[in-house]
Amino acid sequence: MTDVVIAGLGQTSVGEHWDVGLRDLAYHAMHAAIQDASGLHPQALFVGNMLAPNLSHQAHLGALLADFAGLTGIEAVTIEAAGASGGAALRQGYLAVKSGLVNTALVVGVEKFTDQVGAGVEEALATAADSDFESVQGMTSTAQAALIMKRYMYEYSVPTDGFAGFALTAHANGAGNKNAMFQKAIRPETYVKSGEPPNMFDAAPPADGAAALVLTRPELLPSNFPHLLVKVAGSATSSDTLALHDRKDMLYFEAVHNSTGRAIKQAGITLDQINLFEYHDVFSIFAALSLESTGFAIRGQGWKLAAEGAIALNGRIPCATMGGLKARGFPGGATGVYQAVEAAMQLRGQAEANQIAGATYALIQSLGGPASTAVTHVLQRLD
Amino acid sequence: MTDVVIAGLGQTSVGEHWDVGLRDLAYHAMHAAIQDASGLHPQALFVGNMLAPNLSHQAHLGALLADFAGLTGIEAVTIEAAGASGGAALRQGYLAVKSGLVNTALVVGVEKFTDQVGAGVEEALATAADSDFESVQGMTSTAQAALIMKRYMYEYSVPTDGFAGFALTAHANGAGNKNAMFQKAIRPETYVKSGEPPNMFDAAPPADGAAALVLTRPELLPSNFPHLLVKVAGSATSSDTLALHDRKDMLYFEAVHNSTGRAIKQAGITLDQINLFEYHDVFSIFAALSLESTGFAIRGQGWKLAAEGAIALNGRIPCATMGGLKARGFPGGATGVYQAVEAAMQLRGQAEANQIAGATYALIQSLGGPASTAVTHVLQRLD
């Protein structure tokens, strides 16, 4: 079967883009990705988005964004899997190219939180949870995460500042990413002063942003193509219950475990060959559980990897290398595409101050809800 | 490349299911499809849905419905392209199986309009239009269709009862479909008495419903598999502008023309080999323009095919053979999957009173907005 490679990358800065609409954000990222791919023309567009039908009264983004990008007429569709929408769009684009029926696919993730403010945002985010049994009771995504975190800290006797390492690492790395929402390192006492966990530094900021990439078959690229190629070497999606009360064990992400195992196996490697891991740190507890459920840490020890510096740029398994959701920001359904773009920059050697020297394999993971959906990809540098 | 076949079919009746929730509706269709496929186990679920995030405060249907169907853990995702969501979900399921990475895919379309009533429904449907330039001015989907219809009637001097044939055919066929919302034929004077077009009979009724099908590779089926196989012989999606004012010509559906051409070409046939056409008659004007843009009628003459009986079960090109959107009902993002299930029943010879004798090729077409998205499939009976 043919390989699928990433040929173009584009992104906007992440933050509060009050002066730019959803379609404009997406346009900037799509245009940049196509330019970066030397003008390769896509036949299909896969849009990762979670909240536009609620926050922007706009569904049908596929056709809308194809037209706005000057690609009127091409195949276009929106992919939704809550916070994993971006990863899921990448997965669908990958399957389309892999099928042989689409030569070149454009994948864009876009989210525009600032079309609304206040309670509307939290209510829209809560559509990721089980409406009939959770949201209707007032349960929000943040409340879910807090319940899991408190239980984890109790079970494993985690000290009050035990999770600080996740935010410290993310903000340190955000300082090297000109597209990050927060580009300033924080000090340990800043975390502690923010109060009992989960505090502000245990949750990623919802933000506007768009990222895009071009997928194609390597044989379609010109011989003088200017970039190192990044292969999608592994791709897998797993699901789990939406509602926490339906889980046997709320301290383990089964969908992370399963999708990671399958993606790693497809790539023909072992976990210790991974050079960087872009996890879905929308909450610091999700980062800890992701490290454990993938197998980078044993159960109950994920937080120690952060505390001990193992996830730093020069650590054993660098994570959130461009700031992660915590410092780059959390643009909803765009997040998974940002992860792919950032990881591809690392593999191309374009990550500047944050470069992981000699990175060959990157693991990226996009979660919806408390890993109710986990979309996992292994990206590989082709020399 | 491997063939992709439809191995299982399931559907609920279409109507106002006040006593059944969205997940229950979807479950009934999914369960029936898996049973019909002799219990084949899917690895992936593709959900076509348009309105649940707005009307039911529920996104993230992929993982939710996988779990509720007893398929916890499998790959699952939601596909959205407004009214074409069902067709788009079929397309993504097809690409997944075609890629060789998914053996068996379950496709379900589900919509639950009755979670809300009144203006909320029209507002939610309007998210299919261009929010910044159309919906914000009060333009709804129905208003869009009315503008197109009035222009068409003016341009082509269509008499006041010119479109009656579409509703008459749909209702006549609905009478033979036990899952249809309206199972009673209507008389020509009923259309006329309903007033100046577009009248009630020119628009399909929003309704609750779910339909599902199982896609797989034929070599995975047991030798004693009980059904005739239906092959997905052609599959194509095209897009167009959302906003009417961005069109050069609002009386021609470019996306219908382009996707039909590609699907027919992939199937290796010509249009005159098609034995039935399930068009997206959410408005009678869409049916007329679909007949013209596919090539079944010349421009300005689509309405005459209905008026002259050419689209009846015994006509030259039978359309809406199980009632179409007008009489079977319009369950939003489920519609495209209903079309596929009904066409597959025709090809299997299971359409009972509405059977098109010897049907070998069916064309099905799912539209979002005024053909801003058109997803077109050719299904083929394999003997």
Coordinates of N, CA and C in Angstrom, one line a residue, chain A residues 1 21-24 43 46 50 53-54 56-64 66-67 71-84 88 91-96 98-102 123-124 126-133 135 235-242 246 258 262 266 368-370 372-373, chain B residues 1 21-24 43 46 50 53-54 56-64 66-67 71-84 88 91-96 98-102 123-124 126-133 135 235-242 246 258 262 266 368-370 372-373:
Chain A
M1 N 0.8 -1.2 0.0 CA 0.0 0.0 0.0 C 0.9 1.2 0.0
G21 N -12.8 36.5 11.8 CA -13.9 35.5 11.9 C -13.4 34.1 11.7
L22 N -14.3 33.1 11.9 CA -13.9 31.7 11.8 C -13.4 31.4 10.4
R23 N -14.0 31.8 9.4 CA -13.6 31.4 8.1 C -12.3 32.1 7.7
D24 N -12.0 33.3 8.2 CA -10.7 33.9 8.0 C -9.6 33.2 8.7
Q43 N -7.8 17.6 -3.6 CA -9.1 17.2 -4.1 C -10.2 17.1 -3.0
F46 N -10.9 18.1 4.8 CA -11.5 17.6 6.0 C -11.4 18.6 7.1
M50 N -15.4 21.6 16.5 CA -16.4 21.1 17.5 C -17.5 22.1 17.8
P53 N -21.3 25.1 15.2 CA -22.8 25.1 15.2 C -23.4 25.8 16.4
N54 N -22.8 25.7 17.5 CA -23.3 26.3 18.7 C -22.8 27.8 18.9
S56 N -21.1 29.8 16.7 CA -21.1 30.7 15.6 C -22.3 30.5 14.7
H57 N -23.3 29.7 15.1 CA -24.5 29.4 14.3 C -24.1 28.9 12.9
Q58 N -23.0 28.2 12.8 CA -22.5 27.9 11.5 C -22.2 26.4 11.5
A59 N -23.0 25.6 10.8 CA -22.6 24.2 10.5 C -22.1 24.2 9.0
H60 N -22.0 23.1 8.4 CA -21.7 23.0 7.0 C -20.3 23.7 6.6
L61 N -19.4 23.5 7.5 CA -18.1 24.2 7.3 C -17.3 23.7 6.2
G62 N -17.5 22.4 5.8 CA -16.8 21.8 4.7 C -16.9 22.7 3.4
A63 N -18.1 22.8 2.9 CA -18.4 23.5 1.7 C -18.0 25.0 1.9
L64 N -18.3 25.5 3.1 CA -18.1 27.0 3.3 C -16.6 27.3 3.2
A66 N -14.1 25.4 1.9 CA -13.6 25.0 0.6 C -13.8 26.2 -0.3
D67 N -15.0 26.8 -0.3 CA -15.3 28.0 -1.2 C -14.4 29.2 -0.8
L71 N -11.2 26.9 -3.3 CA -11.3 25.5 -3.7 C -12.7 25.1 -4.0
T72 N -13.5 26.1 -4.4 CA -15.0 25.8 -4.7 C -15.1 24.5 -5.5
G73 N -16.0 23.6 -5.0 CA -16.3 22.4 -5.8 C -15.7 21.2 -5.3
I74 N -14.6 21.3 -4.6 CA -13.9 20.0 -4.1 C -14.7 19.3 -3.1
E75 N -14.4 18.0 -2.9 CA -15.0 17.3 -1.8 C -14.7 18.0 -0.5
A76 N -15.7 18.1 0.4 CA -15.5 18.8 1.7 C -16.5 18.3 2.7
V77 N -16.0 18.1 4.0 CA -16.8 17.6 5.0 C -16.3 18.0 6.4
T78 N -17.1 18.0 7.4 CA -16.7 18.3 8.7 C -16.7 17.1 9.6
I79 N -15.6 16.9 10.4 CA -15.4 15.8 11.2 C -15.5 16.3 12.7
E80 N -16.3 15.6 13.5 CA -16.5 16.0 14.9 C -16.4 14.8 15.8
A81 N -15.5 15.0 16.8 CA -15.4 14.1 17.9 C -15.0 14.8 19.2
A82 N -15.8 15.9 19.5 CA -15.5 16.8 20.6 C -14.1 17.3 20.5
G83 N -13.3 17.3 21.6 CA -12.0 17.8 21.6 C -11.0 17.1 20.7
A84 N -11.4 15.9 20.2 CA -10.6 15.1 19.3 C -10.9 15.4 17.8
A88 N -9.3 13.6 14.6 CA -10.2 12.8 13.8 C -10.3 13.2 12.3
R91 N -7.3 11.8 10.8 CA -7.5 10.4 10.5 C -8.3 10.2 9.2
Q92 N -9.4 11.0 9.0 CA -10.2 10.8 7.8 C -9.5 11.2 6.6
G93 N -8.7 12.3 6.7 CA -7.9 12.6 5.5 C -6.9 11.5 5.2
Y94 N -6.3 11.0 6.2 CA -5.3 9.9 6.0 C -6.0 8.7 5.3
L95 N -7.2 8.3 5.8 CA -7.9 7.2 5.2 C -8.3 7.5 3.7
A96 N -8.7 8.7 3.5 CA -9.0 9.1 2.1 C -7.9 8.9 1.1
K98 N -5.1 7.1 1.7 CA -4.8 5.7 1.8 C -5.7 4.8 0.8
S99 N -6.9 5.3 0.7 CA -7.9 4.5 -0.2 C -7.5 4.5 -1.6
G100 N -6.6 5.5 -2.0 CA -6.3 5.6 -3.4 C -7.3 6.4 -4.2
L101 N -8.4 6.8 -3.6 CA -9.4 7.6 -4.3 C -9.2 9.1 -4.2
V102 N -8.4 9.5 -3.3 CA -8.1 10.9 -3.1 C -6.6 11.1 -3.2
E123 N -21.2 25.8 28.3 CA -22.3 25.0 27.9 C -22.1 24.3 26.6
A124 N -21.4 25.0 25.7 CA -21.1 24.3 24.4 C -20.1 23.2 24.6
A126 N -19.7 21.4 27.1 CA -20.4 20.3 27.8 C -21.1 19.4 26.9
T127 N -21.3 19.8 25.6 CA -22.0 18.9 24.6 C -21.1 17.7 24.4
A128 N -19.8 17.8 24.8 CA -18.9 16.6 24.7 C -19.2 15.5 25.7
A129 N -19.9 15.9 26.8 CA -20.3 14.9 27.8 C -21.7 14.3 27.5
D130 N -22.1 13.4 28.3 CA -23.4 12.7 28.1 C -24.5 13.6 28.5
S131 N -25.2 14.1 27.5 CA -26.2 15.2 27.8 C -27.3 14.6 28.7
D132 N -27.8 13.5 28.4 CA -29.0 13.0 29.2 C -28.6 12.6 30.6
F133 N -27.4 12.3 30.9 CA -27.0 11.8 32.2 C -26.0 12.6 33.0
S135 N -24.5 16.3 31.6 CA -24.7 17.7 31.4 C -26.0 18.2 32.0
S235 N -1.8 5.1 12.6 CA -3.0 5.9 12.8 C -4.1 5.0 13.4
A236 N -4.7 5.5 14.5 CA -5.7 4.6 15.1 C -6.6 5.5 16.0
T237 N -7.9 5.1 16.0 CA -8.9 5.8 16.8 C -9.5 4.7 17.7
S238 N -9.7 5.0 19.0 CA -10.5 4.2 19.9 C -11.4 5.1 20.7
S239 N -12.5 4.4 21.2 CA -13.5 5.2 21.9 C -13.7 4.5 23.3
D240 N -14.4 5.2 24.1 CA -14.8 4.8 25.4 C -16.1 5.4 25.8
T241 N -16.6 5.1 27.0 CA -17.9 5.7 27.4 C -17.7 7.2 27.5
L242 N -18.8 8.0 27.2 CA -18.8 9.4 27.5 C -18.9 9.6 29.0
D246 N -20.0 5.3 33.8 CA -20.1 4.1 33.0 C -18.7 3.4 33.0
N258 N -5.5 1.6 23.9 CA -5.8 0.8 22.7 C -5.3 1.5 21.4
R262 N -2.2 0.3 18.8 CA -2.4 0.0 17.4 C -1.6 0.9 16.5
Q266 N 1.3 -0.4 14.0 CA 1.2 -0.2 12.5 C 2.5 0.5 12.1
G368 N -11.1 13.5 23.0 CA -12.4 14.1 23.2 C -13.0 13.6 24.5
G369 N -13.4 14.6 25.3 CA -13.9 14.3 26.6 C -12.7 13.6 27.4
P370 N -13.1 12.9 28.5 CA -12.0 12.2 29.3 C -11.6 10.9 28.5
S372 N -12.9 9.8 25.9 CA -14.0 9.1 25.3 C -13.7 8.8 23.9
T373 N -13.0 9.7 23.3 CA -12.4 9.4 22.0 C -10.9 9.7 22.1
Chain B
M1 N -8.0 -3.0 -6.7 CA -8.5 -2.6 -5.3 C -9.7 -3.4 -4.9
G21 N -35.5 8.5 22.6 CA -34.4 9.5 22.6 C -33.5 9.2 21.3
L22 N -32.6 10.1 21.1 CA -31.7 10.1 20.0 C -30.9 8.8 20.0
R23 N -30.3 8.5 21.1 CA -29.4 7.3 21.2 C -30.2 6.0 21.0
D24 N -31.5 6.0 21.4 CA -32.3 4.8 21.3 C -32.7 4.6 19.8
Q43 N -15.5 -2.6 13.0 CA -14.3 -2.0 13.7 C -14.5 -0.5 13.8
F46 N -19.4 5.3 11.7 CA -19.4 6.6 11.1 C -20.9 7.1 11.3
M50 N -26.7 16.0 11.9 CA -26.6 17.5 11.6 C -26.9 18.3 12.9
P53 N -26.0 18.7 18.2 CA -25.3 19.7 19.1 C -26.2 20.9 19.5
N54 N -27.1 21.2 18.5 CA -28.0 22.3 18.8 C -29.3 21.9 19.4
S56 N -30.2 18.8 20.7 CA -30.2 17.8 21.9 C -29.0 18.1 22.8
H57 N -28.3 19.2 22.6 CA -27.1 19.6 23.4 C -26.2 18.4 23.5
Q58 N -26.1 17.7 22.4 CA -25.2 16.5 22.4 C -24.3 16.5 21.2
A59 N -23.0 16.7 21.4 CA -22.1 16.4 20.3 C -21.5 15.0 20.7
H60 N -20.3 14.7 20.0 CA -19.5 13.5 20.4 C -20.4 12.3 20.3
L61 N -21.2 12.2 19.2 CA -22.1 11.1 19.0 C -21.4 9.8 18.7
G62 N -20.2 9.9 18.1 CA -19.5 8.7 17.7 C -19.3 7.8 18.9
A63 N -18.5 8.3 19.9 CA -18.2 7.5 21.1 C -19.5 7.1 21.8
L64 N -20.4 8.0 21.9 CA -21.7 7.8 22.6 C -22.5 6.6 22.0
A66 N -21.4 4.3 19.8 CA -20.6 3.1 19.8 C -20.9 2.4 21.1
D67 N -20.7 3.1 22.2 CA -20.9 2.5 23.6 C -22.4 2.0 23.7
L71 N -20.7 -1.5 21.4 CA -19.4 -1.6 20.6 C -18.4 -0.7 21.3
T72 N -18.4 -0.6 22.6 CA -17.5 0.3 23.3 C -16.1 0.0 22.9
G73 N -15.4 1.1 22.6 CA -14.0 0.9 22.3 C -13.6 1.1 20.8
I74 N -14.6 0.8 19.9 CA -14.3 0.9 18.5 C -14.0 2.3 18.0
E75 N -13.4 2.4 16.9 CA -13.2 3.7 16.2 C -14.6 4.3 16.0
A76 N -14.8 5.6 16.2 CA -16.1 6.2 16.1 C -16.0 7.7 15.9
V77 N -16.8 8.3 15.0 CA -16.6 9.7 14.7 C -18.0 10.2 14.1
T78 N -18.2 11.5 14.2 CA -19.4 12.1 13.6 C -19.0 12.8 12.3
I79 N -19.8 12.7 11.3 CA -19.6 13.4 10.0 C -20.7 14.4 9.8
E80 N -20.4 15.6 9.4 CA -21.4 16.6 9.2 C -21.2 17.3 7.9
A81 N -22.3 17.4 7.2 CA -22.3 18.2 5.9 C -23.8 18.7 5.7
A82 N -24.3 19.3 6.8 CA -25.7 19.7 6.8 C -26.6 18.6 6.4
G83 N -27.6 18.8 5.5 CA -28.5 17.8 5.1 C -27.9 16.6 4.4
A84 N -26.6 16.8 4.0 CA -25.9 15.7 3.3 C -25.1 14.8 4.3
A88 N -22.6 11.8 3.5 CA -21.1 12.0 3.8 C -20.6 10.9 4.7
R91 N -20.0 7.9 2.7 CA -18.7 8.2 1.9 C -17.5 7.9 2.8
Q92 N -17.5 8.4 4.0 CA -16.3 8.2 4.9 C -16.2 6.7 5.3
G93 N -17.3 6.0 5.5 CA -17.3 4.6 5.8 C -16.7 3.8 4.6
Y94 N -17.1 4.2 3.4 CA -16.6 3.6 2.2 C -15.1 3.8 2.0
L95 N -14.7 5.0 2.2 CA -13.2 5.3 2.1 C -12.4 4.5 3.2
A96 N -13.0 4.3 4.4 CA -12.3 3.6 5.4 C -12.1 2.1 5.0
K98 N -12.3 1.0 1.9 CA -11.5 1.0 0.7 C -10.0 1.1 1.0
S99 N -9.7 1.8 2.1 CA -8.3 2.0 2.5 C -7.6 0.7 2.9
G100 N -8.4 -0.3 3.2 CA -7.8 -1.6 3.7 C -7.5 -1.6 5.2
L101 N -7.7 -0.5 5.8 CA -7.3 -0.4 7.3 C -8.5 -0.7 8.2
V102 N -9.7 -0.6 7.6 CA -10.9 -1.0 8.4 C -11.6 -2.1 7.6
E123 N -34.1 27.6 13.2 CA -32.8 28.3 13.5 C -31.7 27.3 13.3
A124 N -31.9 26.1 13.9 CA -30.8 25.0 13.8 C -30.6 24.6 12.3
A126 N -31.0 26.5 9.8 CA -30.4 27.6 9.1 C -28.8 27.6 9.3
T127 N -28.3 26.8 10.2 CA -26.8 26.7 10.4 C -26.2 26.1 9.1
A128 N -27.1 25.5 8.2 CA -26.6 25.0 6.9 C -26.3 26.1 6.0
A129 N -26.9 27.3 6.2 CA -26.6 28.4 5.3 C -25.5 29.3 5.8
D130 N -25.1 30.3 5.1 CA -24.0 31.1 5.4 C -24.4 32.1 6.6
S131 N -23.9 31.8 7.7 CA -24.3 32.5 8.9 C -24.0 34.0 8.8
D132 N -22.8 34.4 8.4 CA -22.4 35.8 8.4 C -23.2 36.6 7.4
F133 N -23.6 36.0 6.3 CA -24.2 36.7 5.2 C -25.6 36.4 4.9
S135 N -28.0 33.8 7.1 CA -28.8 33.5 8.3 C -29.0 34.8 9.2
S235 N -18.7 6.5 -5.9 CA -18.8 7.4 -4.7 C -18.1 8.7 -5.0
A236 N -18.8 9.8 -4.8 CA -18.1 11.1 -5.1 C -18.9 12.2 -4.3
T237 N -18.1 13.1 -3.9 CA -18.6 14.3 -3.2 C -18.1 15.6 -3.9
S238 N -19.0 16.5 -4.1 CA -18.6 17.8 -4.6 C -19.3 18.9 -3.8
S239 N -18.7 20.1 -3.8 CA -19.2 21.2 -3.0 C -19.5 22.4 -3.9
D240 N -20.2 23.4 -3.3 CA -20.5 24.6 -4.0 C -20.6 25.7 -2.9
T241 N -20.8 26.9 -3.3 CA -21.0 28.0 -2.3 C -22.1 27.7 -1.4
L242 N -22.1 28.2 -0.2 CA -23.2 28.1 0.7 C -24.2 29.2 0.3
D246 N -23.5 34.0 -4.1 CA -22.2 33.7 -4.6 C -22.2 32.8 -5.8
N258 N -21.3 17.6 -11.0 CA -19.9 17.1 -10.8 C -19.8 15.8 -10.1
R262 N -18.7 12.0 -11.7 CA -17.6 11.2 -11.2 C -18.1 9.8 -10.7
Q266 N -16.9 6.3 -12.2 CA -16.2 5.3 -11.4 C -16.9 3.9 -11.5
G368 N -26.6 18.9 1.0 CA -26.6 19.8 2.1 C -26.8 21.2 1.6
G369 N -27.8 22.0 2.1 CA -28.2 23.3 1.6 C -28.6 23.1 0.2
P370 N -28.6 24.2 -0.6 CA -29.0 24.1 -2.0 C -27.9 23.5 -2.8
S372 N -25.0 22.8 -1.8 CA -23.7 23.3 -1.4 C -22.8 22.1 -1.2
T373 N -23.4 21.0 -0.7 CA -22.7 19.7 -0.7 C -23.6 18.7 -1.4

